[in-house]
Structures are given as structure tokens and as C-alpha cells.
PDB file of C-alpha atoms in Angstrom:
ATOM      1  CA  MET A 159      16.978  -2.286 -41.865  1.00  0.00           C
ATOM      2  CA  GLU A 160      13.683  -2.776 -39.670  1.00  0.00           C
ATOM      3  CA  SER A 161      11.201  -2.238 -42.344  1.00  0.00           C
ATOM      4  CA  LEU A 162      12.639  -5.255 -44.199  1.00  0.00           C
ATOM      5  CA  ASN A 163      11.500  -7.572 -41.398  1.00  0.00           C
ATOM      6  CA  SER A 164       7.906  -6.609 -42.000  1.00  0.00           C
ATOM      7  CA  LEU A 165       8.148  -7.315 -45.731  1.00  0.00           C
ATOM      8  CA  ALA A 166       5.169  -9.469 -46.833  1.00  0.00           C
ATOM      9  CA  ARG A 167       5.160  -9.360 -50.642  1.00  0.00           C
ATOM     10  CA  TYR A 168       7.778 -11.253 -52.348  1.00  0.00           C
ATOM     11  CA  LYS A 169       8.491 -13.858 -54.957  1.00  0.00           C
ATOM     12  CA  LEU A 170      10.654 -17.100 -54.567  1.00  0.00           C
ATOM     13  CA  THR A 171      11.442 -19.230 -57.830  1.00  0.00           C
ATOM     14  CA  ILE A 172      13.133 -22.624 -58.484  1.00  0.00           C
ATOM     15  CA  PHE A 173      13.965 -23.555 -61.964  1.00  0.00           C
ATOM     16  CA  ALA A 174      13.161 -26.532 -63.938  1.00  0.00           C
ATOM     17  CA  GLU A 175      15.490 -28.525 -66.275  1.00  0.00           C
ATOM     18  CA  PRO A 176      14.983 -29.178 -69.074  1.00  0.00           C
ATOM     19  CA  ALA A 177      12.798 -26.148 -69.626  1.00  0.00           C
ATOM     20  CA  ALA A 178      11.401 -27.657 -72.818  1.00  0.00           C
ATOM     21  CA  ALA A 179       9.873 -30.595 -70.879  1.00  0.00           C
ATOM     22  CA  VAL A 180       7.757 -28.102 -68.737  1.00  0.00           C
ATOM     23  CA  SER A 181       4.149 -27.803 -70.079  1.00  0.00           C
ATOM     24  CA  ALA A 182       2.101 -25.085 -68.404  1.00  0.00           C
ATOM     25  CA  LYS A 183      -0.882 -26.630 -70.137  1.00  0.00           C
ATOM     26  CA  ALA A 184      -0.280 -30.093 -68.406  1.00  0.00           C
ATOM     27  CA  VAL A 185       0.189 -28.412 -65.047  1.00  0.00           C
ATOM     28  CA  ILE A 186      -3.136 -26.461 -64.998  1.00  0.00           C
ATOM     29  CA  PRO A 187      -5.315 -29.852 -64.362  1.00  0.00           C
ATOM     30  CA  ILE A 188      -2.830 -30.636 -61.452  1.00  0.00           C
ATOM     31  CA  PHE A 189      -3.312 -27.087 -59.927  1.00  0.00           C
ATOM     32  CA  HIS A 190      -7.121 -27.956 -60.077  1.00  0.00           C
ATOM     33  CA  LYS A 191      -6.426 -31.313 -58.447  1.00  0.00           C
ATOM     34  CA  TRP A 192      -4.461 -29.685 -55.576  1.00  0.00           C
ATOM     35  CA  ILE A 193      -7.417 -27.457 -54.861  1.00  0.00           C
ATOM     36  CA  ARG A 194      -9.708 -30.372 -54.639  1.00  0.00           C
ATOM     37  CA  GLU A 195      -7.348 -32.396 -52.584  1.00  0.00           C
ATOM     38  CA  HIS A 196      -6.192 -29.363 -50.323  1.00  0.00           C
ATOM     39  CA  SER A 197      -2.617 -30.281 -51.192  1.00  0.00           C
ATOM     40  CA  ILE A 198      -1.145 -27.125 -50.293  1.00  0.00           C
ATOM     41  CA  ASP A 199      -1.279 -25.598 -46.776  1.00  0.00           C
ATOM     42  CA  ASP A 200      -3.219 -22.503 -47.844  1.00  0.00           C
ATOM     43  CA  LEU A 201      -6.907 -21.496 -48.820  1.00  0.00           C
ATOM     44  CA  LEU A 202      -6.633 -22.315 -52.655  1.00  0.00           C
ATOM     45  CA  ILE A 203      -9.235 -20.366 -54.665  1.00  0.00           C
ATOM     46  CA  ASP A 204      -8.868 -20.700 -58.473  1.00  0.00           C
ATOM     47  CA  VAL A 205      -6.549 -21.460 -61.512  1.00  0.00           C
ATOM     48  CA  ALA A 206      -5.886 -19.162 -64.334  1.00  0.00           C
ATOM     49  CA  ASP A 207      -4.478 -20.249 -67.745  1.00  0.00           C
ATOM     50  CA  TYR A 208      -2.040 -17.776 -69.336  1.00  0.00           C
ATOM     51  CA  THR A 209      -0.504 -20.066 -71.693  1.00  0.00           C
ATOM     52  CA  HIS A 210      -1.093 -17.827 -74.599  1.00  0.00           C
ATOM     53  CA  LEU A 211       1.507 -15.351 -73.136  1.00  0.00           C
ATOM     54  CA  PRO A 212       5.126 -15.909 -74.240  1.00  0.00           C
ATOM     55  CA  SER A 213       6.419 -14.944 -70.981  1.00  0.00           C
ATOM     56  CA  GLY A 214       5.349 -14.401 -67.388  1.00  0.00           C
ATOM     57  CA  PRO A 215       3.160 -16.601 -65.299  1.00  0.00           C
ATOM     58  CA  ASN A 216       1.640 -19.270 -67.795  1.00  0.00           C
ATOM     59  CA  ALA A 217      -0.392 -21.385 -65.240  1.00  0.00           C
ATOM     60  CA  LEU A 218      -1.418 -19.700 -62.042  1.00  0.00           C
ATOM     61  CA  LEU A 219      -2.675 -21.297 -58.785  1.00  0.00           C
ATOM     62  CA  VAL A 220      -4.570 -18.498 -56.807  1.00  0.00           C
ATOM     63  CA  GLY A 221      -4.385 -18.895 -53.065  1.00  0.00           C
ATOM     64  CA  HIS A 222      -5.516 -16.569 -50.307  1.00  0.00           C
ATOM     65  CA  GLU A 223      -2.113 -15.746 -48.893  1.00  0.00           C
ATOM     66  CA  ALA A 224       0.118 -16.547 -51.883  1.00  0.00           C
ATOM     67  CA  ASN A 225      -0.086 -17.676 -55.482  1.00  0.00           C
ATOM     68  CA  LEU A 226       1.905 -20.527 -57.307  1.00  0.00           C
ATOM     69  CA  ALA A 227       2.836 -20.063 -60.826  1.00  0.00           C
ATOM     70  CA  ILE A 228       4.623 -21.810 -63.716  1.00  0.00           C
ATOM     71  CA  GLU A 229       6.399 -18.777 -65.025  1.00  0.00           C
ATOM     72  CA  ALA A 230       8.408 -18.575 -68.368  1.00  0.00           C
ATOM     73  CA  SER A 231      11.239 -16.262 -69.339  1.00  0.00           C
ATOM     74  CA  SER A 232      13.380 -16.053 -72.421  1.00  0.00           C
ATOM     75  CA  ASP A 233      15.827 -18.532 -71.061  1.00  0.00           C
ATOM     76  CA  ALA A 234      14.287 -20.406 -68.193  1.00  0.00           C
ATOM     77  CA  ILE A 235      11.070 -21.825 -66.648  1.00  0.00           C
ATOM     78  CA  GLY A 236      10.550 -21.957 -63.155  1.00  0.00           C
ATOM     79  CA  LEU A 237       7.924 -22.596 -60.280  1.00  0.00           C
ATOM     80  CA  CYS A 238       7.179 -19.374 -58.446  1.00  0.00           C
ATOM     81  CA  TYR A 239       5.773 -18.767 -54.877  1.00  0.00           C
ATOM     82  CA  ILE A 240       4.393 -15.416 -54.861  1.00  0.00           C
ATOM     83  CA  ARG A 241       3.682 -14.254 -51.239  1.00  0.00           C
ATOM     84  CA  LYS A 242       0.922 -11.302 -51.227  1.00  0.00           C
ATOM     85  CA  ARG A 243      -0.256 -11.188 -47.661  1.00  0.00           C
ATOM     86  CA  ASN A 244       1.044 -10.599 -44.086  1.00  0.00           C
ATOM     87  CA  THR A 245       1.908 -13.417 -41.998  1.00  0.00           C
ATOM     88  CA  THR A 246       2.814 -14.234 -38.447  1.00  0.00           C
ATOM     89  CA  GLY A 247       6.369 -13.824 -37.429  1.00  0.00           C
ATOM     90  CA  ASP A 248       9.175 -11.968 -39.023  1.00  0.00           C
ATOM     91  CA  LEU A 249      10.625 -12.298 -42.618  1.00  0.00           C
ATOM     92  CA  ALA A 250      12.982 -15.098 -41.663  1.00  0.00           C
ATOM     93  CA  GLU A 251       9.903 -17.235 -40.478  1.00  0.00           C
ATOM     94  CA  SER A 252       7.941 -16.135 -43.403  1.00  0.00           C
ATOM     95  CA  LEU A 253      10.725 -17.181 -46.003  1.00  0.00           C
ATOM     96  CA  THR A 254      11.016 -20.618 -44.239  1.00  0.00           C
ATOM     97  CA  ARG A 255       7.363 -21.420 -44.516  1.00  0.00           C
ATOM     98  CA  SER A 256       7.172 -20.067 -48.131  1.00  0.00           C
ATOM     99  CA  ALA A 257      10.175 -21.907 -49.326  1.00  0.00           C
ATOM    100  CA  THR A 258       9.010 -25.167 -47.686  1.00  0.00           C
ATOM    101  CA  THR A 259       5.536 -24.746 -49.512  1.00  0.00           C
ATOM    102  CA  LEU A 260       7.496 -23.949 -52.948  1.00  0.00           C
ATOM    103  CA  LEU A 261       9.776 -26.859 -52.478  1.00  0.00           C
ATOM    104  CA  GLU A 262       6.937 -29.354 -51.447  1.00  0.00           C
ATOM    105  CA  ALA A 263       4.941 -28.161 -54.602  1.00  0.00           C
ATOM    106  CA  ALA A 264       7.918 -28.647 -56.771  1.00  0.00           C
ATOM    107  CA  ARG A 265       8.425 -32.289 -55.349  1.00  0.00           C
ATOM    108  CA  MET A 266       4.593 -32.986 -56.134  1.00  0.00           C
ATOM    109  CA  LEU A 267       5.257 -31.853 -59.544  1.00  0.00           C
ATOM    110  CA  GLU A 268       8.264 -33.877 -60.101  1.00  0.00           C
ATOM    111  CA  SER A 269       6.403 -36.984 -58.767  1.00  0.00           C
ATOM    112  CA  ASP A 270       3.247 -36.503 -60.948  1.00  0.00           C
ATOM    113  CA  SER A 271       3.629 -38.249 -64.399  1.00  0.00           C
ATOM    114  CA  GLU A 272       0.575 -36.037 -65.655  1.00  0.00           C
ATOM    115  CA  ALA A 273       2.874 -33.030 -65.461  1.00  0.00           C
ATOM    116  CA  MET A 274       5.168 -34.445 -67.938  1.00  0.00           C
ATOM    117  CA  PRO A 275       3.748 -35.089 -71.381  1.00  0.00           C
ATOM    118  CA  ASP A 276       6.741 -33.639 -73.095  1.00  0.00           C
ATOM    119  CA  GLY A 277       9.359 -35.588 -71.043  1.00  0.00           C
ATOM    120  CA  ASN A 278      10.759 -35.716 -67.410  1.00  0.00           C
ATOM    121  CA  PHE A 279      11.951 -32.562 -65.856  1.00  0.00           C
ATOM    122  CA  THR A 280      13.425 -31.889 -62.310  1.00  0.00           C
ATOM    123  CA  PHE A 281      13.600 -28.764 -60.434  1.00  0.00           C
ATOM    124  CA  GLN A 282      17.188 -27.775 -59.717  1.00  0.00           C
ATOM    125  CA  THR A 283      18.425 -26.952 -56.310  1.00  0.00           C
ATOM    126  CA  ASP A 284      21.579 -25.051 -57.444  1.00  0.00           C
ATOM    127  CA  LYS A 285      19.625 -21.635 -57.320  1.00  0.00           C
ATOM    128  CA  LEU A 286      16.685 -20.128 -55.390  1.00  0.00           C
ATOM    129  CA  VAL A 287      15.656 -16.604 -56.515  1.00  0.00           C
ATOM    130  CA  PHE A 288      14.074 -14.151 -54.178  1.00  0.00           C
ATOM    131  CA  SER A 289      12.397 -10.940 -55.501  1.00  0.00           C
ATOM    132  CA  PRO A 290      11.007  -8.401 -53.148  1.00  0.00           C
ATOM    133  CA  ASN A 291       7.742  -6.918 -54.325  1.00  0.00           C
ATOM    134  CA  ASP A 292       7.306  -3.829 -52.151  1.00  0.00           C
ATOM    135  CA  ARG A 293       8.913  -0.574 -53.026  1.00  0.00           C
ATOM    136  CA  LEU A 294       7.972   1.016 -49.630  1.00  0.00           C
ATOM    137  CA  LEU A 295       9.421  -1.573 -47.491  1.00  0.00           C
ATOM    138  CA  ALA A 296      12.029  -2.747 -49.851  1.00  0.00           C
ATOM    139  CA  PRO A 297      13.079   0.128 -52.064  1.00  0.00           C
ATOM    140  CA  ASN A 298      15.826  -0.261 -54.877  1.00  0.00           C
ATOM    141  CA  THR A 299      18.435   1.172 -52.826  1.00  0.00           C
ATOM    142  CA  ALA A 300      22.150  -0.124 -51.957  1.00  0.00           C
ATOM    143  CA  GLU A 301      21.042  -0.035 -48.288  1.00  0.00           C
ATOM    144  CA  THR A 302      18.166  -2.581 -49.087  1.00  0.00           C
ATOM    145  CA  ALA A 303      20.458  -4.754 -51.049  1.00  0.00           C
ATOM    146  CA  ARG A 304      22.845  -5.048 -48.305  1.00  0.00           C
ATOM    147  CA  ALA A 305      20.110  -5.811 -45.801  1.00  0.00           C
ATOM    148  CA  VAL A 306      18.508  -8.481 -48.136  1.00  0.00           C
ATOM    149  CA  GLU A 307      21.720 -10.144 -48.915  1.00  0.00           C
ATOM    150  CA  LYS A 308      22.742 -10.396 -45.204  1.00  0.00           C
ATOM    151  CA  MET A 309      19.252 -11.902 -44.444  1.00  0.00           C
ATOM    152  CA  LEU A 310      19.361 -14.175 -47.425  1.00  0.00           C
ATOM    153  CA  GLU A 311      22.847 -15.448 -46.454  1.00  0.00           C
ATOM    154  CA  THR A 312      21.441 -16.609 -43.153  1.00  0.00           C
ATOM    155  CA  PHE A 313      18.352 -18.077 -44.747  1.00  0.00           C
ATOM    156  CA  GLY A 314      20.445 -19.706 -47.507  1.00  0.00           C
ATOM    157  CA  GLU A 315      22.845 -21.359 -44.944  1.00  0.00           C
ATOM    158  CA  LYS A 316      19.840 -22.866 -43.157  1.00  0.00           C
ATOM    159  CA  LEU A 317      18.210 -23.986 -46.492  1.00  0.00           C
ATOM    160  CA  HIS A 318      21.484 -25.698 -47.687  1.00  0.00           C
ATOM    161  CA  GLY A 319      22.653 -26.818 -44.335  1.00  0.00           C
ATOM    162  CA  THR A 320      26.099 -25.086 -44.979  1.00  0.00           C
ATOM    163  CA  ASN A 321      27.771 -21.798 -44.650  1.00  0.00           C
ATOM    164  CA  SER A 322      29.039 -21.838 -48.291  1.00  0.00           C
ATOM    165  CA  VAL A 323      26.342 -19.949 -50.088  1.00  0.00           C
ATOM    166  CA  THR A 324      26.689 -17.064 -52.500  1.00  0.00           C
ATOM    167  CA  ILE A 325      24.116 -14.287 -52.904  1.00  0.00           C
ATOM    168  CA  ASP A 326      24.066 -12.470 -56.298  1.00  0.00           C
ATOM    169  CA  SER A 327      21.855  -9.510 -56.749  1.00  0.00           C
ATOM    170  CA  GLN A 328      20.605  -8.206 -60.121  1.00  0.00           C
ATOM    171  CA  THR A 329      18.165  -5.434 -61.209  1.00  0.00           C
ATOM    172  CA  LYS A 330      15.748  -5.892 -63.912  1.00  0.00           C
ATOM    173  CA  GLY A 331      13.904  -2.645 -64.612  1.00  0.00           C
ATOM    174  CA  GLN A 332      12.693  -1.491 -61.021  1.00  0.00           C
ATOM    175  CA  GLN A 333      12.778  -4.723 -59.388  1.00  0.00           C
ATOM    176  CA  PRO A 334      15.912  -6.244 -57.830  1.00  0.00           C
ATOM    177  CA  THR A 335      16.297 -10.053 -57.677  1.00  0.00           C
ATOM    178  CA  PHE A 336      18.706 -12.015 -55.511  1.00  0.00           C
ATOM    179  CA  SER A 337      19.946 -15.552 -56.110  1.00  0.00           C
ATOM    180  CA  ILE A 338      21.059 -17.995 -53.556  1.00  0.00           C
ATOM    181  CA  THR A 339      23.506 -20.386 -54.787  1.00  0.00           C
ATOM    182  CA  PRO A 340      25.135 -23.110 -52.806  1.00  0.00           C
ATOM    183  CA  LYS A 341      28.725 -24.450 -53.414  1.00  0.00           C
ATOM    184  CA  THR A 342      27.385 -28.001 -53.390  1.00  0.00           C
ATOM    185  CA  CYS A 343      23.674 -28.946 -54.326  1.00  0.00           C
ATOM    186  CA  VAL A 344      21.457 -31.325 -52.411  1.00  0.00           C
ATOM    187  CA  SER A 345      18.099 -32.866 -53.166  1.00  0.00           C
ATOM    188  CA  LEU A 346      14.586 -31.050 -52.640  1.00  0.00           C
ATOM    189  CA  ASP A 347      13.999 -33.665 -49.900  1.00  0.00           C
ATOM    190  CA  LYS A 348      17.188 -32.405 -48.063  1.00  0.00           C
ATOM    191  CA  LEU A 349      16.234 -28.645 -48.562  1.00  0.00           C
ATOM    192  CA  ILE A 350      12.834 -29.445 -47.127  1.00  0.00           C
ATOM    193  CA  GLU A 351      14.333 -31.442 -44.256  1.00  0.00           C
ATOM    194  CA  ASN A 352      16.954 -28.569 -43.547  1.00  0.00           C
ATOM    195  CA  LEU A 353      14.035 -26.101 -43.341  1.00  0.00           C
ATOM    196  CA  SER A 354      12.115 -28.179 -40.799  1.00  0.00           C
ATOM    197  CA  SER A 355      14.974 -28.467 -38.381  1.00  0.00           C
TER     198      SER A 355
END
């Protein structure tokens, strides 16, 4: 499916455990610090506080090419990388760069004691969720699902350094999501290393 290769708008999510230890309020000043210190390889613009909302993005770091967010749902809390602009290269290259940024941001949050007023949390490497956000290039069809699953299987093998990954799809409303799950988990550092090789 050729149109999928041009997909520029999507979301990647990695989840934190325990979810109760993650404080979006505590992450907001860290996002401001990342803007001041140019910690992320993107033009970072602003931070938005949505902690009054029970679900969705609670802390949002707005960038030119992508946003980062602490996002809550009824059963989990995660760090999201929300790509919103075209980039050079195909979708596989874009995913590699996006996942690297997401994982590096997760590692920075894990190592920042100011992010953890409610106790320590870690980002789990047992699942990475991909959500296409473009109904024109990635319509919610069986053909798109097969193409995304094939592409994510190749990406997941690179990410985890193994050919033992499972791709599960699920549809919530109009938007399908795809989970990349390895048989064995490795550290954030190892995932970042795998993507750079």
C-alpha cells in the first residue's frame, strides 16, 4: 500500500508503571526545562497544562514537527510522541526517528527525580502502540491494517533486535491502534541502541 509510506501523522505510545506514580503536574516544569535546554531534537515551542482533564493528554510539550504528551486513559498512563508534519524519508525512517525521540524522552523522565514526587516509575518496554492519524492515507480498512501490521513487524524486529514480535490491532471508535509486543523485553537503552544500528 504505497500511500502508507507517505504517512506523516501518527502517534507512538509507551506506558509507565506504576501508573499512579506518574504526575503530569510534575512533568510540566520538566517539559519547560527541555525547551530551555533544547533537550529534544525538534523546535520546541510551548507547554500546555491539561491536568484538569480526566483522560487524554494531561501535559503537552508542543513542538514544530511533533508533540510529546503525558496521556492518561482509564487503565494506563503513557508518554506519547505525536507526529504532525511531513519529514524526509519514508515511513520506516520516520518511525525510527520518532521512536528514538520517544524512548530518549522516556529515559530522561525516568532519570529525573523531579518527575517522581509520587514515587518511582519506569517506562515498560513490553509494548509500543502505533496509531495512524490520517484517514486519507491510512483509512480504517482491512487492507490498511494488513499493510500497517507488515510494516510494524519489520520495525518491531529492528526495535527489539529479534524476529519474535507480535502485532495486535484494535479499533477504538474510528481510529485503529497497533501494539508491538516482543516475546522478551529489553531495556530502554537497548531499544535506543537497536534503532541506531
